[in-house]
């Protein structure tokens, strides 16, 4: 009896998280539409700040989509490791694309590069151990 209630509570939490992710994705898409609309009104001229804002928002949408995919895979009891690794790569790629170091540029670049190598090596090791078998169903 207790196990069934706990399972129902966990499922409810999973559904709430999935709904929140959909809501956040919708907000990010609205933000992207507003940014593109403002750029269009300004004569379709992109300066560096506008470009960075648009690309950052696009990549945030992709990260939210990956997080939603993780939630769905978790809810359906599938292997979430490949999806988590994809989300990690998208998140690191986002940082590379909008890279604007504050302070020591070399230290920031080395830290970000180390993060990318760590994610790539982790994915490679997981793939070799067959822990990263992807089940698209």
N, CA and C of each residue as an Amber inpcrd file, in Angstrom:
protein
   411
   0.8230000  -1.1970000   0.0000000   0.0000000   0.0000000   0.0000000
   0.8680000   1.2630000   0.0000000   1.8570000   1.2930000   0.8820000
   2.7500000   2.4540000   0.9680000   3.5610000   2.5880000  -0.3110000
   3.9980000   1.4510000  -0.8440000   4.7950000   1.4810000  -2.0750000
   3.9840000   2.0450000  -3.2370000   2.7130000   1.7070000  -3.2990000
   1.8610000   2.2120000  -4.3710000   1.6580000   3.7200000  -4.2480000
   1.4910000   4.1990000  -3.0250000   1.3390000   5.6470000  -2.8160000
   2.6250000   6.3910000  -3.1650000   3.7530000   5.8200000  -2.7800000
   5.0270000   6.4600000  -3.1220000   5.2370000   6.4840000  -4.6320000
   4.8900000   5.4030000  -5.3020000   5.0010000   5.3590000  -6.7660000
   4.1130000   6.4070000  -7.4180000   2.9070000   6.5520000  -6.8970000
   1.9860000   7.5570000  -7.4360000   2.5240000   8.9590000  -7.1880000
   3.1070000   9.1990000  -6.0140000   3.6710000  10.5130000  -5.7010000
   4.8600000  10.8230000  -6.6070000   5.7070000   9.8270000  -6.8250000
   6.8610000  10.0210000  -7.7060000   6.3980000  10.3060000  -9.1280000
   5.4000000   9.5640000  -9.5930000   4.8790000   9.7990000 -10.9410000
   4.3010000  11.2100000 -11.0640000   3.6000000  11.6530000 -10.0460000
   3.0430000  13.0110000 -10.0490000   4.1570000  14.0550000 -10.1280000
   5.2160000  13.8490000  -9.3710000   6.3610000  14.7700000  -9.4220000
   6.9740000  14.7770000 -10.8180000   7.1080000  13.6010000 -11.4210000
   7.6670000  13.5140000 -12.7780000   6.8060000  14.2850000 -13.7690000
   5.4900000  14.1450000 -13.6550000   4.5730000  14.8510000 -14.5520000
   4.6870000  16.3650000 -14.3450000   4.7490000  16.7980000 -13.0910000
   4.8790000  18.2290000 -12.8000000   6.1720000  18.7750000 -13.4010000
   7.2670000  18.0430000 -13.2450000   8.5500000  18.4850000 -13.8150000
   8.4440000  18.5790000 -15.3370000   7.8280000  17.5940000 -15.9750000
   7.6700000  17.6180000 -17.4290000   6.8190000  18.8150000 -17.8680000
   5.7500000  19.0920000 -17.1530000   4.8900000  20.2340000 -17.4910000
   5.6490000  21.5470000 -17.3150000   6.4160000  21.6650000 -16.2390000
   7.2110000  22.8790000 -16.0200000   8.2300000  23.0610000 -17.1500000
   8.8540000  21.9740000 -17.5900000   9.8110000  22.0710000 -18.6960000
   9.1320000  22.5270000 -19.9850000   7.9370000  22.0340000 -20.2440000
   7.1890000  22.4820000 -21.4270000   6.8690000  23.9670000 -21.3040000
   6.4560000  24.3950000 -20.1260000   6.1480000  25.8080000 -19.8870000
   7.3900000  26.6750000 -20.0900000   8.5270000  26.2470000 -19.5440000
   9.7700000  27.0090000 -19.7220000  10.1960000  27.0620000 -21.1870000
   9.9950000  25.9630000 -21.9020000  10.3200000  25.9490000 -23.3290000
   9.4340000  26.9270000 -24.0930000   8.1500000  26.9590000 -23.7500000
   7.2430000  27.9120000 -24.3950000   7.6820000  29.3420000 -24.1150000
   8.0660000  29.6400000 -22.8700000   8.5560000  30.9860000 -22.5470000
   9.8260000  31.3240000 -23.3270000  10.7290000  30.3480000 -23.4510000
  11.9600000  30.5840000 -24.2100000  11.6460000  30.8300000 -25.6880000
  10.6850000  30.1130000 -26.2280000  10.2900000  30.3330000 -27.6270000
   9.6570000  31.7090000 -27.8170000   8.8640000  32.1410000 -26.8400000
   8.2850000  33.4870000 -26.9120000   9.3920000  34.5310000 -26.8540000
  10.3630000  34.3290000 -25.9650000  11.5020000  35.2440000 -25.8810000
  12.2510000  35.2980000 -27.2000000  12.4650000  34.1330000 -27.8120000
  13.1480000  34.0830000 -29.1080000  12.3550000  34.8390000 -30.1740000
  11.0450000  34.6480000 -30.1940000  10.2100000  35.3460000 -31.1730000
  10.2870000  36.8560000 -30.9790000  10.2720000  37.3000000 -29.7340000
  10.3700000  38.7390000 -29.4490000  11.7300000  39.2770000 -29.8930000
  12.7940000  38.5330000 -29.6180000  14.1260000  38.9680000 -30.0300000
  14.2220000  39.0890000 -31.5470000  13.7130000  38.0860000 -32.2590000
  13.7470000  38.1230000 -33.7280000  12.8700000  39.2570000 -34.2480000
  11.7210000  39.4730000 -33.6300000  10.8430000  40.5670000 -34.0340000
  11.5360000  41.9160000 -33.8430000  12.2110000  42.0980000 -32.7020000
  12.9290000  43.3560000 -32.4490000  14.0680000  43.5690000 -33.4450000
  14.7390000  42.4940000 -33.8030000  15.8110000  42.5980000 -34.7990000
  15.2260000  42.9740000 -36.1500000  14.0880000  42.4000000 -36.4810000
  13.4330000  42.7170000 -37.7510000  13.0130000  44.1860000 -37.7850000
  12.5010000  44.6900000 -36.6720000  12.0990000  46.1000000 -36.6140000
  13.2920000  47.0470000 -36.7410000  14.4470000  46.5930000 -36.2890000
  15.6290000  47.4580000 -36.3440000  16.3330000  47.3960000 -37.6970000
  15.7050000  46.7920000 -38.6690000  16.2630000  46.7830000 -40.0140000
  17.0820000  45.5540000 -40.3360000  16.8330000  44.4670000 -39.6710000
  17.5150000  43.1850000 -39.8830000  19.0310000  43.3710000 -39.8230000
  19.4500000  44.1580000 -38.8630000  20.8730000  44.3850000 -38.6570000
  21.2360000  43.7950000 -37.3070000  22.1610000  42.8710000 -37.3290000
  22.5660000  42.2020000 -36.1000000  23.9100000  42.7320000 -35.6250000
  23.9210000  43.2890000 -34.4390000  25.2210000  43.5770000 -33.8470000
  25.6020000  42.3710000 -32.9890000  26.7650000  42.4260000 -32.3990000
  27.2820000  41.2810000 -31.6540000  26.3730000  40.9020000 -30.4840000
  25.8680000  41.8700000 -29.7670000  25.0140000  41.5900000 -28.6090000
  23.7040000  40.9320000 -29.0360000  23.0970000  41.4180000 -30.1240000
  21.8550000  40.8230000 -30.6190000  22.0800000  39.3880000 -31.0810000
  23.1700000  39.1840000 -31.8070000  23.5000000  37.8460000 -32.2980000
  23.6920000  36.8790000 -31.1250000  24.4510000  37.3100000 -30.1400000
  24.7050000  36.4680000 -28.9720000  23.4150000  36.1570000 -28.2270000
  22.5360000  37.1400000 -28.1040000  21.2590000  36.9250000 -27.4090000
  20.3880000  35.9150000 -28.1490000  20.3060000  36.0340000 -29.4680000
  19.4760000  35.1190000 -30.2580000  20.0430000  33.6980000 -30.2030000
  21.3380000  33.5590000 -30.4230000  21.9470000  32.2290000 -30.4010000
  21.8300000  31.6120000 -29.0100000  22.0200000  32.4070000 -27.9750000
  21.8990000  31.9110000 -26.6100000  20.4880000  31.3920000 -26.3430000
  19.4940000  32.1320000 -26.7890000  18.1030000  31.7100000 -26.5840000
  17.7940000  30.4420000 -27.3680000  18.2830000  30.3390000 -28.5960000
  18.0690000  29.1300000 -29.4000000  18.6690000  27.9180000 -28.6840000
  19.8860000  28.0690000 -28.1870000  20.5310000  26.9570000 -27.5020000
  19.8490000  26.6370000 -26.1690000  19.3010000  27.6340000 -25.5110000
  18.5300000  27.3790000 -24.2880000  17.2910000  26.5440000 -24.6020000
  16.6540000  26.8180000 -25.7310000  15.5000000  26.0180000 -26.1390000
  15.9240000  24.5680000 -26.3540000  17.0700000  24.3630000 -27.0180000
  17.5480000  23.0000000 -27.2260000  17.8640000  22.3020000 -25.9020000
  18.4370000  23.0300000 -24.9590000  18.7220000  22.4450000 -23.6490000
  17.4270000  22.0500000 -22.9490000  16.4270000  22.9100000 -23.0090000
  15.1350000  22.5860000 -22.3970000  14.4920000  21.3720000 -23.0630000
  14.6210000  21.2750000 -24.3680000  14.0920000  20.1080000 -25.0790000
  14.8030000  18.8430000 -24.6150000  16.1310000  18.9200000 -24.4810000
  16.8900000  17.7570000 -23.9970000  16.4650000  17.3900000 -22.5770000
  16.2510000  18.3750000 -21.7280000  15.7980000  18.0950000 -20.3630000
  14.4100000  17.4450000 -20.3680000  13.5460000  17.8870000 -21.2740000
  12.2280000  17.2710000 -21.4020000  12.3690000  15.8190000 -21.8590000
  13.2810000  15.5870000 -22.8070000  13.5210000  14.2130000 -23.2590000
  14.0290000  13.3360000 -22.1190000  14.8660000  13.9140000 -21.2410000
  15.3490000  13.1630000 -20.0710000  14.1670000  12.8050000 -19.1700000
  13.2950000  13.7690000 -18.9370000  12.1290000  13.5150000 -18.0820000
  11.2500000  12.4150000 -18.6680000  11.0210000  12.4560000 -19.9660000
  10.1810000  11.4400000 -20.6110000  10.8550000  10.0740000 -20.5510000
  12.1570000  10.0240000 -20.8260000  12.8790000   8.7470000 -20.7520000
  12.8320000   8.1950000 -19.3340000  12.9760000   9.0680000 -18.3550000
  12.9230000   8.6370000 -16.9600000  11.5390000   8.1040000 -16.6060000
  10.5110000   8.7940000 -17.0760000   9.1380000   8.3800000 -16.7740000
   8.7900000   7.0460000 -17.4240000   9.3830000   6.7650000 -18.5750000
   9.0990000   5.5160000 -19.2860000  10.1270000   4.4350000 -18.9700000
  10.9830000   4.7010000 -17.9820000  11.9680000   3.7330000 -17.4940000
  12.9480000   3.2860000 -18.5690000  13.3660000   4.2410000 -19.3980000
  14.3850000   3.9600000 -20.4030000  15.7280000   4.4740000 -19.9000000
  16.7790000   4.0860000 -20.5690000  18.1210000   4.5250000 -20.2380000
  18.2400000   6.0270000 -20.5080000  18.5120000   6.8030000 -19.4600000
  18.5790000   8.2560000 -19.6150000  19.9930000   8.7480000 -19.8790000
  20.9780000   7.8730000 -19.7640000  22.3680000   8.3100000 -19.8890000
  22.6570000   8.9550000 -21.2440000  22.2450000   8.3790000 -22.3770000
  22.5420000   9.0500000 -23.6520000  21.9140000  10.4410000 -23.7430000
  20.7060000  10.5810000 -23.2600000  20.0250000  11.8740000 -23.3190000
  20.6950000  12.8830000 -22.3950000  21.1190000  12.4270000 -21.2230000
  21.8320000  13.3160000 -20.2970000  23.1350000  13.7880000 -20.9290000
  23.8480000  12.8800000 -21.5770000  25.1200000  13.2620000 -22.2090000
  24.8850000  14.2480000 -23.3710000  23.8090000  14.0390000 -24.1240000
  23.4740000  14.9810000 -25.1990000  23.1680000  16.3540000 -24.6240000
  22.4070000  16.3880000 -23.5420000  22.0890000  17.6670000 -22.8990000
  23.3560000  18.3450000 -22.3910000  24.2660000  17.5650000 -21.8360000
  25.5310000  18.1340000 -21.3460000  26.3360000  18.7250000 -22.4960000
  26.3870000  18.0290000 -23.6210000  27.1240000  18.5570000 -24.7740000
  26.4820000  19.8280000 -25.3140000  25.1570000  19.8670000 -25.3610000
  24.4720000  21.0770000 -25.8390000  24.7540000  22.2410000 -24.8900000
  24.7400000  21.9660000 -23.5880000  24.9990000  23.0240000 -22.6030000
  26.4260000  23.5550000 -22.7320000  27.3840000  22.6660000 -22.9150000
  28.7730000  23.1030000 -23.0770000  28.9350000  23.8460000 -24.4100000
  28.2770000  23.3400000 -25.4560000  28.3470000  24.0210000 -26.7580000
  27.7800000  25.4280000 -26.6610000  26.7160000  25.5840000 -25.8930000
  26.1280000  26.9130000 -25.6910000  27.1540000  27.8560000 -25.0820000
  27.8770000  27.3650000 -24.0920000  28.9010000  28.2080000 -23.4610000
  30.0070000  28.5680000 -24.4470000  30.3660000  27.6360000 -25.3310000
  31.3890000  27.9260000 -26.3330000  30.9120000  28.9930000 -27.3060000
  29.6740000  28.8750000 -27.7410000  29.1460000  29.8000000 -28.7410000
  29.0470000  31.2170000 -28.1910000  28.6190000  31.3570000 -26.9540000
  28.4310000  32.6870000 -26.3780000  29.5850000  33.0460000 -25.4390000
  30.7500000  32.4760000 -25.6850000  31.9080000  32.6530000 -24.8250000
  32.3340000  34.1180000 -24.7490000  32.1580000  34.6880000 -23.5940000
  32.6110000  36.0380000 -23.3170000  33.2130000  36.0270000 -21.9160000
  34.5160000  35.7620000 -21.8360000  35.1400000  35.6350000 -20.5160000
  35.1670000  36.9610000 -19.7720000  35.0200000  36.8290000 -18.4900000
  35.1410000  37.9980000 -17.6270000  36.3990000  37.7740000 -16.7970000
  37.3240000  38.6620000 -16.8900000  38.5740000  38.4890000 -16.1510000
  39.6200000  37.8090000 -17.0140000  40.2140000  36.7640000 -16.4840000
  41.3070000  36.0650000 -17.1620000  40.7600000  35.1820000 -18.2880000
  41.0100000  35.6040000 -19.5390000  40.4900000  34.8930000 -20.6980000
  41.0760000  33.4860000 -20.8100000  42.3840000  33.3480000 -20.5430000
  43.0310000  32.0520000 -20.6700000  42.4500000  31.0540000 -19.6680000
  42.2720000  31.4590000 -18.4460000  41.7130000  30.5630000 -17.4270000
  40.2870000  30.1570000 -17.7770000  39.4950000  31.1000000 -18.2700000
  38.1200000  30.7900000 -18.6690000  38.0910000  29.8110000 -19.8240000
  38.9510000  30.0420000 -20.8170000  39.0040000  29.1630000 -21.9850000
  39.4890000  27.7680000 -21.5970000  40.4820000  27.6890000 -20.7340000
  40.9800000  26.3850000 -20.2900000  39.9260000  25.6370000 -19.4750000
  39.2140000  26.3540000 -18.6330000  38.1580000  25.7170000 -17.8490000
  37.0510000  25.1760000 -18.7260000  36.6210000  25.9600000 -19.7030000
  35.5680000  25.5240000 -20.6120000  36.0450000  24.3610000 -21.4770000
  37.2820000  24.4230000 -21.9320000  37.8480000  23.3260000 -22.7320000
  37.9400000  22.0520000 -21.9060000  38.3440000  22.1830000 -20.6510000
  38.4220000  21.0150000 -19.7650000  37.0420000  20.3960000 -19.5640000
  36.0380000  21.2350000 -19.4460000  34.6700000  20.7510000 -19.2890000
  34.2330000  19.9670000 -20.5230000  34.5380000  20.4860000 -21.6940000
  34.1860000  19.7860000 -22.9310000  34.9040000  18.4470000 -23.0160000
  36.1940000  18.4210000 -22.6900000  36.9520000  17.1670000 -22.7230000
  36.3770000  16.1790000 -21.7090000  36.0150000  16.6590000 -20.5280000
  35.4510000  15.7730000 -19.5020000  34.1440000  15.1460000 -19.9690000
  33.2790000  15.9440000 -20.5900000  32.0090000  15.4060000 -21.0890000
  32.2760000  14.4010000 -22.2070000  33.1790000  14.7340000 -23.1200000
  33.4830000  13.8340000 -24.2360000  34.0970000  12.5210000 -23.7440000
  35.0440000  12.5870000 -22.8140000  35.6770000  11.3770000 -22.2840000
  34.6500000  10.5430000 -21.5110000  33.8010000  11.2100000 -20.7530000
  32.7580000  10.4860000 -20.0140000  31.8470000   9.7400000 -20.9810000
  31.4270000  10.4320000 -22.0350000  30.5520000   9.7880000 -23.0070000
  31.2590000   8.5990000 -23.6630000  32.5280000   8.7830000 -24.0240000
  33.2950000   7.7160000 -24.6540000  33.4130000   6.5090000 -23.7190000
  33.7210000   6.7480000 -22.4470000  33.8450000   5.6480000 -21.4860000
  32.5110000   4.9390000 -21.2690000  31.4440000   5.7170000 -21.1670000
  30.1250000   5.1070000 -21.0090000  29.7300000   4.3000000 -22.2470000
  30.0870000   4.8070000 -23.4130000  29.7760000   4.1080000 -24.6620000
  30.5390000   2.7820000 -24.7280000  31.8080000   2.8020000 -24.3220000
  32.6250000   1.5770000 -24.3280000  32.0950000   0.5460000 -23.3480000
  31.4950000   1.0000000 -22.2570000  30.9730000   0.0710000 -21.2480000
  29.5430000  -0.3740000 -21.5720000  29.0150000   0.0730000 -22.6880000
  27.6460000  -0.2220000 -23.1200000  26.5930000   0.3350000 -22.1760000
  26.9630000   1.3080000 -21.3490000  25.9970000   1.9540000 -20.4700000
  25.2230000   3.0310000 -21.2090000  25.6780000   3.3480000 -22.4100000
  25.1030000   4.4470000 -23.1730000  24.3030000   3.9330000 -24.3770000
  23.8550000   2.6900000 -24.3170000  23.0610000   2.1690000 -25.4210000
  21.7870000   2.9830000 -25.5370000  21.5630000   3.4910000 -26.7290000
  20.4580000   4.3990000 -26.9610000  19.2520000   3.6140000 -27.4520000
  18.1210000   3.8210000 -26.7870000  16.8690000   3.1790000 -27.1690000
  15.8820000   4.2790000 -27.5690000  15.7500000   4.5600000 -28.8720000
  14.9280000   5.6860000 -29.3140000  13.4330000   5.4720000 -29.1590000
  12.9920000   4.3080000 -28.7570000  11.5460000   4.0710000 -28.6460000
  10.9680000   4.7360000 -27.4300000
